[in-house]
XYZ file of C-alpha atoms in Angstrom:
651
model
C 19.167 77.274 158.113
C 16.740 79.695 160.000
C 19.005 83.153 159.719
C 18.131 84.033 162.972
C 19.150 80.945 164.469
C 22.539 81.101 162.586
C 23.046 84.361 163.560
C 22.030 83.554 167.240
C 24.847 80.473 166.681
C 27.340 82.781 165.351
C 27.051 85.281 167.968
C 27.287 82.591 171.158
C 30.662 80.506 168.990
C 28.246 77.619 168.046
C 29.168 76.243 164.580
C 26.648 75.304 162.264
C 28.982 73.664 159.805
C 32.468 72.435 159.591
C 34.974 70.845 157.507
C 35.352 67.043 157.839
C 38.864 65.368 157.387
C 38.986 65.491 153.729
C 38.434 69.162 153.501
C 34.827 68.725 152.684
C 31.784 70.958 154.231
C 29.742 69.307 156.994
C 26.194 71.201 157.754
C 25.149 70.538 161.381
C 21.426 69.686 162.181
C 19.327 72.802 163.670
C 18.700 70.380 166.251
C 22.155 70.136 167.377
C 22.363 73.959 167.291
C 19.273 74.473 169.437
C 20.361 71.806 172.092
C 24.059 73.257 172.267
C 23.395 76.962 172.700
C 20.704 75.503 175.533
C 23.726 74.355 177.053
C 25.298 77.837 177.369
C 22.052 78.716 178.307
C 20.772 80.864 175.206
C 17.178 79.489 174.850
C 16.852 78.793 170.780
C 13.918 76.240 171.091
C 11.060 78.363 169.728
C 10.749 81.086 166.870
C 9.669 83.687 170.044
C 12.530 82.543 171.695
C 15.341 83.085 168.932
C 13.913 86.283 168.324
C 14.298 87.188 172.151
C 17.510 85.828 172.477
C 18.698 87.384 169.089
C 17.316 90.832 170.303
C 19.211 90.617 173.281
C 22.616 89.973 171.828
C 22.087 92.868 169.270
C 21.097 94.909 172.156
C 24.502 94.655 173.724
C 26.633 94.876 170.664
C 25.046 98.397 170.417
C 25.526 99.156 173.665
C 29.210 98.616 172.748
C 29.836 95.563 175.317
C 33.503 94.423 175.351
C 34.260 90.831 176.245
C 34.521 89.711 179.864
C 38.472 89.101 179.135
C 40.464 90.764 176.515
C 43.237 88.738 175.302
C 46.202 90.946 173.681
C 50.098 91.087 172.628
C 52.413 93.925 173.406
C 52.797 94.331 169.360
C 48.899 94.785 169.138
C 46.311 97.478 169.356
C 42.468 96.961 170.584
C 40.631 99.908 170.351
C 38.162 100.337 172.447
C 34.182 102.023 172.148
C 35.182 104.620 174.973
C 37.842 105.686 176.561
C 38.463 103.970 180.168
C 40.691 103.382 183.562
C 43.410 100.658 183.141
C 44.602 99.131 186.692
C 47.663 97.177 186.232
C 48.666 94.357 188.752
C 50.743 97.036 190.806
C 47.782 98.860 191.350
C 49.029 101.760 189.093
C 46.128 103.637 187.199
C 45.825 105.092 183.774
C 43.484 106.909 181.401
C 43.565 104.929 177.725
C 41.670 105.362 174.616
C 43.068 102.041 173.240
C 44.937 98.929 174.472
C 48.576 99.711 172.997
C 52.119 99.879 174.057
C 51.255 97.783 177.431
C 53.631 95.855 179.474
C 53.027 92.064 179.516
C 50.428 91.475 182.285
C 47.152 91.324 183.824
C 44.966 94.220 183.845
C 41.701 95.316 185.201
C 39.792 97.587 182.556
C 37.088 100.131 183.285
C 35.100 101.296 180.537
C 31.826 102.813 180.080
C 29.183 101.444 178.095
C 27.281 103.667 175.086
C 23.779 104.680 175.058
C 21.277 103.981 172.635
C 23.116 106.975 170.641
C 26.084 105.670 171.006
C 27.741 108.109 173.287
C 29.262 106.919 176.960
C 26.743 106.348 179.356
C 27.278 106.192 183.111
C 26.845 102.678 183.319
C 30.215 101.022 183.502
C 31.770 97.582 182.476
C 34.770 95.782 184.214
C 36.737 93.885 182.164
C 40.068 91.628 182.449
C 42.600 92.393 180.218
C 45.470 90.179 179.332
C 48.686 91.149 177.503
C 50.968 88.613 176.532
C 54.651 89.063 174.947
C 54.222 88.662 170.973
C 56.596 85.650 171.524
C 58.314 83.465 173.504
C 61.979 82.643 172.801
C 62.932 80.377 170.345
C 63.514 77.055 171.166
C 66.967 76.086 170.536
C 67.493 73.061 167.967
C 68.517 70.278 170.474
C 67.195 66.287 170.988
C 65.712 64.474 174.134
C 63.460 62.107 175.200
C 59.823 61.283 176.005
C 58.579 59.173 178.579
C 55.479 57.238 179.635
C 56.862 57.711 183.401
C 54.672 54.733 184.503
C 56.416 52.451 182.670
C 60.143 53.297 184.139
C 60.911 50.648 186.738
C 64.575 50.007 188.589
C 65.357 48.471 192.042
C 63.990 51.143 193.810
C 60.447 51.677 192.532
C 57.782 50.018 193.609
C 55.823 48.773 190.559
C 55.347 51.491 188.619
C 57.606 54.357 187.298
C 58.732 56.945 189.966
C 59.805 60.520 190.258
C 62.950 59.154 191.764
C 63.279 56.924 188.146
C 62.602 60.050 186.224
C 65.505 62.152 188.795
C 67.973 59.182 187.781
C 66.887 58.703 184.131
C 66.997 62.721 183.903
C 70.249 63.066 185.467
C 71.737 60.182 183.243
C 70.194 62.007 180.095
C 71.871 65.111 180.887
C 75.227 63.058 180.986
C 74.355 62.151 177.491
C 73.712 65.991 176.076
C 70.048 65.172 176.196
C 68.254 69.040 176.679
C 64.665 67.633 177.141
C 62.347 65.490 179.181
C 58.854 65.007 177.583
C 56.854 63.371 180.609
C 53.125 62.045 180.226
C 50.590 64.087 181.987
C 51.435 63.534 185.911
C 47.946 64.421 186.726
C 46.258 63.980 190.174
C 44.282 60.615 190.769
C 41.215 59.616 192.979
C 42.691 58.410 195.633
C 39.990 55.390 195.656
C 39.843 52.309 193.973
C 39.563 51.576 191.101
C 42.076 53.897 190.065
C 41.953 55.287 186.443
C 45.049 54.017 184.525
C 44.826 56.817 181.836
C 47.020 59.871 182.429
C 43.977 61.532 180.015
C 41.513 61.165 182.307
C 42.928 62.773 185.533
C 40.839 63.501 188.724
C 42.712 66.870 188.857
C 44.743 68.505 186.082
C 46.110 71.144 188.676
C 47.960 68.670 191.378
C 50.222 65.522 190.636
C 49.873 62.038 191.497
C 50.914 60.258 194.323
C 51.092 57.299 192.390
C 54.682 58.822 190.986
C 55.759 59.225 194.919
C 58.829 57.435 195.652
C 58.034 56.818 199.401
C 61.515 55.544 200.141
C 62.753 59.250 199.247
C 60.471 60.923 201.992
C 62.089 62.683 204.686
C 59.810 61.014 206.872
C 61.607 57.382 205.777
C 64.724 58.384 206.620
C 63.859 60.008 210.331
C 61.729 56.678 211.103
C 63.257 54.473 213.483
C 63.910 50.653 212.389
C 60.738 49.183 212.836
C 58.678 51.992 211.472
C 60.972 51.504 207.846
C 60.864 48.087 208.517
C 57.175 48.092 208.302
C 56.949 49.961 205.210
C 59.156 47.829 203.550
C 57.110 45.447 203.903
C 54.246 46.768 202.087
C 56.287 47.287 198.749
C 54.626 45.072 195.514
C 56.281 43.435 193.173
C 58.698 45.385 191.153
C 57.666 44.887 187.701
C 55.636 42.198 186.208
C 53.432 41.400 183.151
C 51.160 44.377 183.762
C 51.334 47.581 186.091
C 48.837 47.374 189.179
C 47.290 50.904 189.857
C 45.338 49.714 192.499
C 47.822 47.383 194.164
C 50.333 49.864 193.824
C 48.255 53.014 195.131
C 47.230 50.837 198.299
C 50.806 50.264 199.172
C 51.825 53.395 198.798
C 49.100 55.237 200.394
C 49.653 52.932 203.214
C 53.348 53.441 203.617
C 52.892 57.236 203.433
C 50.062 57.521 206.086
C 52.527 54.903 208.251
C 55.317 57.452 207.871
C 53.020 60.587 208.289
C 51.737 59.351 211.318
C 55.300 58.267 212.691
C 56.008 62.296 212.222
C 53.462 63.617 213.867
C 50.778 63.940 211.304
C 52.012 67.327 209.985
C 50.196 69.570 207.733
C 51.163 70.949 204.461
C 52.996 74.300 205.132
C 50.826 77.362 204.187
C 48.372 75.315 201.798
C 47.109 77.378 198.986
C 42.793 77.455 198.850
C 43.017 75.231 195.683
C 45.226 72.516 197.584
C 42.605 72.588 200.517
C 39.985 71.919 198.136
C 41.716 69.183 196.418
C 42.437 67.957 199.679
C 38.885 68.106 200.792
C 37.727 66.306 197.865
C 40.328 63.185 198.373
C 39.096 63.153 202.144
C 35.472 63.206 200.985
C 35.941 60.662 198.123
C 37.588 58.241 200.909
C 34.300 58.754 202.806
C 31.499 58.780 200.089
C 33.261 57.199 197.158
C 34.842 58.183 194.033
C 31.687 59.432 192.312
C 30.810 63.275 193.646
C 27.816 63.206 192.144
C 26.595 60.417 194.382
C 27.957 62.415 197.302
C 24.645 63.806 199.944
C 23.656 66.670 198.286
C 25.099 69.086 200.549
C 28.433 68.087 199.938
C 28.600 68.458 195.879
C 30.070 72.134 196.466
C 33.372 73.291 197.996
C 31.414 75.818 199.145
C 28.965 74.108 201.094
C 29.068 75.019 204.647
C 27.936 71.094 205.606
C 31.482 70.102 204.860
C 33.026 71.541 207.917
C 30.477 69.623 209.978
C 32.434 66.092 208.219
C 35.331 66.274 210.515
C 37.266 65.877 207.869
C 40.755 67.531 209.687
C 43.275 64.839 209.560
C 42.464 63.586 206.401
C 42.507 67.051 204.647
C 46.011 67.882 206.319
C 47.397 64.172 205.156
C 46.095 64.711 201.252
C 47.666 68.226 201.358
C 51.049 67.186 202.913
C 50.943 64.560 200.363
C 51.171 66.564 197.652
C 53.459 69.118 198.861
C 55.835 65.671 199.004
C 55.053 64.403 195.669
C 56.426 68.258 194.344
C 59.323 67.950 196.565
C 60.567 65.176 194.404
C 59.313 66.568 191.367
C 61.336 69.321 192.068
C 64.102 67.176 192.804
C 63.992 65.790 189.385
C 63.918 68.856 187.643
C 66.909 69.855 189.687
C 68.419 66.978 187.581
C 67.620 68.630 184.559
C 69.410 72.292 185.373
C 71.897 71.615 183.252
C 69.479 71.101 180.020
C 68.239 73.838 177.452
C 64.648 72.979 178.226
C 64.546 70.393 180.986
C 61.089 68.515 182.572
C 58.184 69.294 180.085
C 54.777 68.397 181.799
C 51.749 67.525 179.373
C 48.261 68.678 179.843
C 45.454 66.697 178.943
C 42.846 68.033 177.419
C 40.297 67.682 179.914
C 38.880 65.814 183.586
C 37.349 63.009 184.822
C 33.331 64.690 185.396
C 33.504 62.790 188.880
C 36.744 63.876 190.001
C 38.155 66.719 191.922
C 38.798 69.516 189.418
C 34.964 68.813 187.937
C 33.757 69.238 191.803
C 35.918 72.457 192.471
C 35.587 73.917 189.255
C 31.633 73.009 188.264
C 30.839 76.636 187.990
C 33.317 77.312 184.840
C 32.672 73.400 183.269
C 29.821 72.088 181.361
C 29.902 68.750 183.137
C 26.981 67.212 181.484
C 28.901 67.480 177.851
C 31.628 65.460 176.611
C 34.118 66.684 174.357
C 35.470 64.324 171.637
C 35.603 64.282 167.716
C 33.219 64.629 164.660
C 32.858 61.456 162.394
C 36.069 60.513 160.495
C 37.452 58.020 158.071
C 38.682 55.979 160.605
C 35.702 56.430 163.365
C 32.638 56.989 161.152
C 30.600 57.410 164.443
C 32.572 60.459 165.816
C 34.385 59.632 169.358
C 33.356 61.014 172.852
C 35.907 61.573 175.051
C 34.051 61.335 178.550
C 35.931 64.860 179.472
C 33.738 68.272 180.325
C 35.113 71.097 178.067
C 35.065 74.813 179.815
C 32.738 77.012 179.232
C 33.720 79.517 177.110
C 30.926 82.258 178.297
C 32.142 81.491 182.107
C 35.574 81.579 181.208
C 35.582 85.129 179.984
C 33.058 86.366 182.761
C 35.965 85.037 185.611
C 38.667 86.345 183.844
C 39.924 82.971 182.854
C 41.235 82.436 186.724
C 40.553 78.925 186.738
C 42.704 78.221 183.491
C 45.485 80.502 184.809
C 45.428 78.936 188.047
C 45.993 75.669 185.886
C 48.520 76.794 183.465
C 50.262 78.175 186.921
C 50.056 75.278 188.853
C 51.782 73.197 186.200
C 54.207 75.540 184.913
C 55.243 75.538 188.667
C 56.285 72.166 188.424
C 58.047 71.911 185.029
C 60.069 73.748 182.546
C 57.928 73.233 179.786
C 54.363 72.282 178.446
C 53.136 70.068 175.855
C 49.342 71.032 175.435
C 47.418 67.836 174.056
C 44.995 68.264 171.124
C 45.973 72.012 171.462
C 43.447 72.569 168.722
C 40.722 72.981 171.985
C 42.165 76.526 172.657
C 40.324 77.169 169.547
C 37.224 75.062 169.179
C 35.841 71.502 171.092
C 33.501 68.930 169.482
C 30.720 69.360 172.438
C 28.606 66.132 172.404
C 25.436 66.907 174.432
C 23.913 64.506 177.237
C 22.394 61.758 175.811
C 23.838 61.961 172.013
C 25.882 59.987 170.238
C 28.880 61.424 169.201
C 28.431 62.411 165.258
C 25.287 64.547 167.040
C 27.115 66.952 168.485
C 29.096 70.284 166.842
C 32.057 72.787 167.456
C 32.015 75.367 170.115
C 34.462 77.899 169.551
C 36.610 79.830 172.164
C 38.268 82.729 172.462
C 41.405 82.163 171.018
C 43.363 85.112 171.313
C 42.468 85.024 174.862
C 43.125 81.434 175.506
C 46.669 81.877 173.884
C 47.323 85.125 175.574
C 47.071 83.369 179.032
C 48.977 80.589 177.963
C 51.608 82.812 176.059
C 51.922 85.042 179.575
C 51.808 82.540 181.969
C 54.451 80.374 179.846
C 56.805 83.783 179.503
C 56.859 84.537 183.133
C 57.773 81.002 183.987
C 60.561 80.687 181.347
C 58.761 77.851 180.000
C 58.153 76.404 176.227
C 55.430 75.457 174.938
C 54.608 72.731 172.146
C 51.276 71.996 171.038
C 50.067 68.522 169.746
C 48.407 69.820 166.446
C 48.388 66.462 164.999
C 45.080 65.098 162.833
C 42.455 67.459 161.554
C 43.509 70.608 162.867
C 42.405 74.354 161.128
C 45.738 75.752 159.690
C 45.266 78.942 162.056
C 46.151 76.746 164.864
C 49.646 75.947 163.808
C 49.748 79.201 162.380
C 49.071 80.404 165.709
C 51.370 78.327 167.446
C 54.479 79.158 165.120
C 53.930 82.984 164.859
C 54.351 82.535 169.053
C 57.482 80.163 169.390
C 55.842 77.432 170.144
C 56.425 74.267 168.686
C 53.901 72.210 166.685
C 54.046 68.461 166.548
C 55.509 66.386 163.352
C 55.215 62.578 163.736
C 56.957 60.064 161.144
C 54.091 58.404 160.209
C 52.103 61.305 159.497
C 54.973 63.827 157.776
C 53.387 63.706 154.443
C 52.975 66.082 151.352
C 49.829 66.752 149.493
C 50.010 63.556 147.416
C 50.260 61.481 150.542
C 53.884 60.425 150.001
C 56.071 60.467 153.190
C 58.226 63.682 152.957
C 61.981 63.889 153.022
C 63.042 65.355 156.982
C 64.521 68.690 154.865
C 60.868 69.450 153.938
C 59.420 68.953 157.678
C 58.186 71.901 159.485
C 61.094 74.271 161.274
C 58.949 74.955 164.298
C 57.702 71.631 165.698
C 59.010 68.488 168.024
C 59.748 65.533 165.524
C 58.962 62.155 166.974
C 58.807 58.823 165.315
C 55.142 58.134 167.109
C 53.153 58.848 169.737
C 51.279 56.993 172.979
C 48.432 56.237 170.445
C 50.135 54.783 167.560
C 52.393 52.290 166.374
C 56.188 51.862 168.050
C 59.180 51.827 165.561
C 58.933 48.018 165.912
C 55.225 47.536 166.110
C 55.172 49.179 162.641
C 57.948 47.508 160.965
C 56.518 44.101 162.362
C 52.800 44.826 161.317
C 52.000 44.647 165.222
C 49.721 47.495 164.980
C 47.446 45.101 162.548
C 47.830 41.870 164.672
C 46.517 43.967 167.580
C 43.175 44.997 166.112
C 42.873 42.160 164.060
C 42.885 39.980 166.961
C 40.363 42.106 168.974
C 38.020 41.864 165.717
C 38.820 46.018 165.068
C 39.262 45.686 161.452
C 36.559 45.235 158.924
C 39.402 43.621 156.255
C 42.421 42.362 157.838
C 44.104 41.466 154.612
C 43.841 44.583 153.315
C 45.134 46.127 156.618
C 47.955 43.878 155.922
C 48.865 44.681 152.465
C 48.676 48.431 153.448
C 50.880 47.822 156.536
C 53.513 46.192 154.163
C 53.228 49.114 151.732
C 53.569 51.635 154.444
C 57.302 49.708 155.681
C 58.289 49.535 152.137
C 57.729 53.354 151.518
C 59.331 53.967 155.011
C 62.699 51.903 153.933
C 62.676 53.334 150.967
C 62.702 57.133 152.519
C 65.251 55.877 154.917
C 67.073 54.487 152.236
C 67.211 57.447 149.721
C 68.423 59.699 152.461
C 71.669 57.683 152.601
C 70.953 56.317 155.986
C 70.551 52.409 155.803
C 70.128 49.567 153.132
C 67.190 48.050 151.764
C 68.027 44.709 153.395
C 68.892 46.152 156.833
C 67.340 44.059 159.907
C 65.035 45.856 162.134
C 67.056 46.834 164.513
C 69.250 48.662 162.127
C 66.080 50.170 160.394
C 65.110 51.929 163.961
C 68.736 53.728 164.386
C 68.066 54.964 161.066
C 64.767 56.195 161.743
C 66.328 58.062 164.794
C 68.900 59.424 161.869
C 66.340 60.807 159.978
C 64.700 63.048 162.681
C 67.993 63.875 163.897
C 68.518 65.267 160.540
C 65.361 67.077 160.336
C 64.601 70.889 160.058
C 62.789 70.192 163.161
C 64.017 72.437 166.344
C 63.460 69.488 168.557
C 63.612 65.943 168.439
C 62.484 63.007 170.827
C 62.996 59.612 171.374
C 60.692 57.072 172.980
C 62.644 54.097 175.416
C 59.786 52.177 173.566
C 60.833 52.505 170.187
C 64.817 52.287 171.087
C 64.731 49.212 172.456
C 62.381 47.306 169.939
C 58.884 47.568 172.249
C 56.206 46.237 169.855
C 53.145 46.834 171.795
C 52.065 50.615 171.888
C 50.969 52.347 175.299
C 47.291 53.056 174.156
C 45.186 51.455 171.687
C 42.560 53.915 170.525
C 38.881 52.407 170.422
C 39.546 50.122 173.150
C 38.994 50.057 176.988
C 39.499 46.797 178.941
C 40.176 44.788 175.622
C 43.931 46.249 175.678
C 46.027 46.934 178.318
C 46.197 50.530 177.995
C 48.446 52.568 180.094
C 49.384 49.503 182.061
C 52.180 48.044 180.199
C 55.603 48.686 181.541
C 59.010 48.774 179.676
C 60.741 45.539 179.272
C 63.550 46.664 180.181
C 64.513 48.165 183.659
C 66.118 51.537 184.237
C 69.434 49.933 185.172
C 69.488 48.011 182.169
C 68.390 50.877 179.986
C 71.900 52.744 180.805
C 73.562 49.589 179.304
C 71.899 48.804 176.406
C 73.758 49.449 173.316
C 70.561 50.096 171.119
C 70.124 53.120 173.532
C 73.896 54.408 173.019
C 73.496 54.111 169.041
C 70.479 55.971 169.191
C 71.924 58.575 171.431
C 75.152 59.132 168.998
C 72.680 59.133 166.141
C 70.602 61.847 168.005
C 73.991 63.432 168.829
C 75.140 63.669 165.862
C 72.299 65.256 164.119
C 71.821 62.171 161.977
C 75.220 62.273 160.128
């Protein structure tokens, strides 16, 4: 590779090579590197352009320029090129020669730049400094539940699991002795059809989906007259069916909420933040011009446009702002039900947002909207993956003091007692696929992991929240090491808990700083694994090249798992599947992992997994309700037996 291009790529965090899933080195084509550098506003398209860009990069290094944001910890020392002035959040000022011995917090550093001779000059640089505690408090050893909230249903909910269901489930789980409830992302939708069913492709990660609202728990419903309540009740869709109908549910809840809002005198949100106003404005514009903001009139495509004020959106902005505050209140009620738990309600942060959604509109200055993140080719996806989610621009994050990232975390941690980070390796690097390219024609763009982790650790510490990182798949060792060193938990899934010889490991060898689960939303359920449903589902959709080979592999995997359960003294080789499921939970409970989570899908024998990767409409992803209601779950003996196994620590 051209050495100038390699040096330029390294300076801007663009990978020129990587290790694939089998740890074999892969070189990235120069053409891709040039294209990705261009997406970071670095012209490397010609030798002359590279020379100029490299000269500029070297000159900045010679001048002692610091990154726009420095992430550090209370137990570390960060050297400075020259003495500077440090301003804390309370306005206090001190002179510093290095960053050390600081309390956790946000600081503003003013430091002189160096001249050509290496001496301090009159020119100054302003830098954001984030100081995080060295670690979070250790997570107590305990157990809990992980929920796809939308899949719950009860006698009170309207066709989809809601925050009332969450409150009731949480209260019952607390009585059982559970310590945590891990939820799927409750990020906000774009409020016009078609509603995106995937919680991992949200309109906004900073706000909460109104699909989770329980209409009949609104104070406006209680205060309404009988005629209004009857009108609202008549809007209720089917409580449960073969599929969750997101569009129908949202149409019913929106209409009911609007009825109650109007009956209450069209109240406005109390003390709305600028972010809430932006989100509500996006929702109002989407109702008028459609859910794809890139197709709106050009003068409305940025939240700072003065043309927005001419649209007379006041009532709709008020409605969506009020709706968000009511959803927040119901989520707070669910958290109140978890107050006696050691951990409480843990939210989930998706890896990105819909490029046509509210966050992309409001935060377009720090996102690269024409890029999609994904994954390079591997044994399961030979052409790679593109997830349709735009990445943060690492340079813009640094320039803006990570404000957008910080505010997103604050919004999430304000509504949860802990946070799971989906694809936590994205704090270190993301696979960028340039516009118009196939997923295999991308490369990794690296982020300032010290800064990303410092912001996360500081904000989680201030919120008193636990952090879980989803570090499954092809993840570099430093990712998991960084989590563990900060008392953040990684993820251990039964199907993947294998040694270097690809054999299932006994639970005594599983990592301690981890969350143990049988499966995930993208993998077979316990019953699906035992019956081979994951093979049948893919075979029926013609997603497998060699069905008999996959069936043989599934049978061998089952035999290996049963062998482990027998070796651990948890069951017999001829036990029925229901007994094997209980034994699997006992296996998890007896592991070294600090937190063990059970899923209702596994406990009650559901064979269908919530999401089948590689499909969109071919499989009912994110649309499958649980086969039992919330009331039935409480009485089911399978639940009782699994809870007993979890409470006993697997003994």
